[in-house]
């Protein structure tokens, strides 16, 4: 399975994602943002980092990269597109996912292990997890406070597009386990068609017990048929 | 500009060497390159004495960073550097560019930066100015390090009155070169090879930064703002990727970063190392601002710039790499045989100076020194209330550290096995191997203030124990030496003593010094900083299975103290400073022969994997180390100490050569035998339990009070 990892100037989780995909037996390739061809990849990952230095707004400039049009078409046709951290921010800027990202309510960068609850596994990315399962992954961001308007939030929840939520170690949904002030403790969402997913936590940093957690393995394994 | 910050004798020395009067541009060039910051004129005589060689050292001091071999073809490149003066003026940019600068030093060797560690000193936080400096520095490091994707994996933060308004910001960067990767040197050699200036455009920032770092801070430091460089981590990240890509191609002869004294230093240093000369055309330097003068172009310290020495036939290919990454890349001159620094501007020759004059001929200074009187330890009255307050402070400190490290992306690059604030050293695995590296940075200004030599010995031996406690074998040191004005005899005495203390410890423990940095002229007005040597140390875990973490593992396991309770002393301790506001007495005595045996013992026993947790004793004494082990492991302890009158000494006294270890009951005999074999001693403190944190007959604390977090 060939999976494309998009590299923008300032992307810094490209190698980590490459490593994680290799580890689970996939065939990752880097796609340069100035390329105009997706070279027949089966899925596209927009990894984390600071594309274009996050100047203006996280992800705001990256969406004008030449490859982005191709990714847009690819997603429209049902192709799998996963955005992690800065990649999630880019998907929001592209309009492939609803909502926007605000600076953390702590107003600081936060790097730590968090617990997540799988709210819905009805998406190709989470099909190997069960509903209600608790995952452990690191977050590392300064602009990760997910926001949608109240009316959109109702729609999002009703259509079960909220797939991951920040929780306590035992699945408690409480503001004290919300690291950045995201609405409804939202950590990850999918589009209506379920083929585009964005999440703030880093599954590629959670594929080995040695580094604290291997909760992210099955997300990448889901790319295998 | 012309002559700036040179002493009369230096001015006369230039005239004598050159046998003519330099022009204004040349005086500018000489002034920056002969600054203390660039020429080490007060320190190099002493630094020469360091042990710099060992079987595993590939490159000692002299290049942009030191290089050691790790085994299996992997090489580690590392160095510490200070950015104290800029951080005092503009803490955010000062610390951010400190990170950028040291990262480029590592990059110049052709290594990918994989870790950052920072050692920070500030004044007390009840003062607004000091809080501004603290917040600015932490966010500056976080801003730069996080953006370039290099994890901050360790460090230390210490608050003392003496650092008020003059914070110390020492940043260490570690890079790796995989098997088959090339190590580059900052060398300009081979007549006709081209000088390619890459990265950001040159502007007017950081003009005379090197000279500014070579004098004492004025009271009105804001007038010095133009001396501070401005960092762009996004550009820094592009530079990392582009330089590594270019370095992987044929045709690059040398790489050198542009730091203090900009083009002047980069060009003359690389020409000197290469035994060549350079001719540059300053009009070709891409400029950010209009109407820059030749002097400004030469000495600008604009960030995110490097020079590459490239073979002419390969130049297009190399330039294309930088084009791909949207970076400037201009040929600004070439290498010549004659050992001269020649610069043209608008068709006119503006600089024509011998390389040797710039790099080797500066005067050395060996100013007088005067022994500083010791501060005798007064008799203290016991104060029960202070004990309780101190314990609360220690618990609070563990949590504050956690909060600070959260602001750094320590998990990017997916190698961080032991994150910052969770052990004596950070541990990073090396992908595709069984190996891991241990990294630590440590210093104790308070000890060095009381006794500079013994203080420095404490810094080296503690760094060594930090590596040992995580299962590593110490390999090499990078030292960041921070002092006041070297022309004050007491300061120069401190410098000499500290260098001597580092030297003797490094030699006895056989851990060479492979890179480092000296920062003089710290302090503002009448405020004198403590002499503050910072020891960065790297070690190897040949097998990640040797890893030892400091969290208590299991109930009923035994807790031993390697060493002797008698070595604990309250003199010079964190406790008397906090509880009695006294800094007095002698720092812990370092018995280097004991430390050496302890090192051999730990290097041996880690392979047997019977040490289940380990933590050394430092600030806050035995009690603090036990608290941390309990906090991280979420386990209680049941310990019995002798009933003595001076029990504050047992609980909070500090000492060198002491390590707390956890072993299981079944390995007790073997452990004790092994301890004797190495002519060491160990004292059975007690055991790990489910319940309270109990140190009989003095302390009984509910575990919950220790581990609960505010969230």
CSV table of N, CA and C in Angstrom, one decimal, chain A residues 112 175-177, chain B residues 399 402 406 707-711:
chain,number,residue,atom,x,y,z
A,112,UNK,N,2.2,16.9,25.7
A,112,UNK,CA,2.0,15.9,26.8
A,112,UNK,C,1.2,14.7,26.3
A,175,UNK,N,-14.0,18.9,31.6
A,175,UNK,CA,-13.2,20.0,31.1
A,175,UNK,C,-11.8,19.9,31.6
A,176,UNK,N,-11.6,19.2,32.8
A,176,UNK,CA,-10.2,19.2,33.3
A,176,UNK,C,-9.3,18.2,32.5
A,177,UNK,N,-9.9,17.4,31.6
A,177,UNK,CA,-9.1,16.6,30.7
A,177,UNK,C,-9.0,17.2,29.3
B,399,UNK,N,6.4,19.7,40.1
B,399,UNK,CA,5.2,20.0,39.2
B,399,UNK,C,5.5,21.2,38.3
B,402,UNK,N,7.5,20.1,35.4
B,402,UNK,CA,6.6,19.4,34.4
B,402,UNK,C,5.9,20.5,33.5
B,406,UNK,N,6.4,21.0,29.4
B,406,UNK,CA,5.2,20.8,28.5
B,406,UNK,C,5.2,21.8,27.4
B,707,UNK,N,1.5,13.2,45.2
B,707,UNK,CA,1.3,12.9,43.8
B,707,UNK,C,0.1,13.7,43.2
B,708,UNK,N,-0.7,14.3,44.1
B,708,UNK,CA,-1.9,14.9,43.5
B,708,UNK,C,-1.5,16.1,42.6
B,709,UNK,N,-2.1,16.2,41.5
B,709,UNK,CA,-1.8,17.3,40.6
B,709,UNK,C,-3.0,18.3,40.5
B,710,UNK,N,-2.7,19.5,40.3
B,710,UNK,CA,-3.8,20.5,40.2
B,710,UNK,C,-4.6,20.4,39.0
B,711,UNK,N,-4.1,19.9,37.9
B,711,UNK,CA,-4.7,19.8,36.6
B,711,UNK,C,-5.5,21.1,36.2
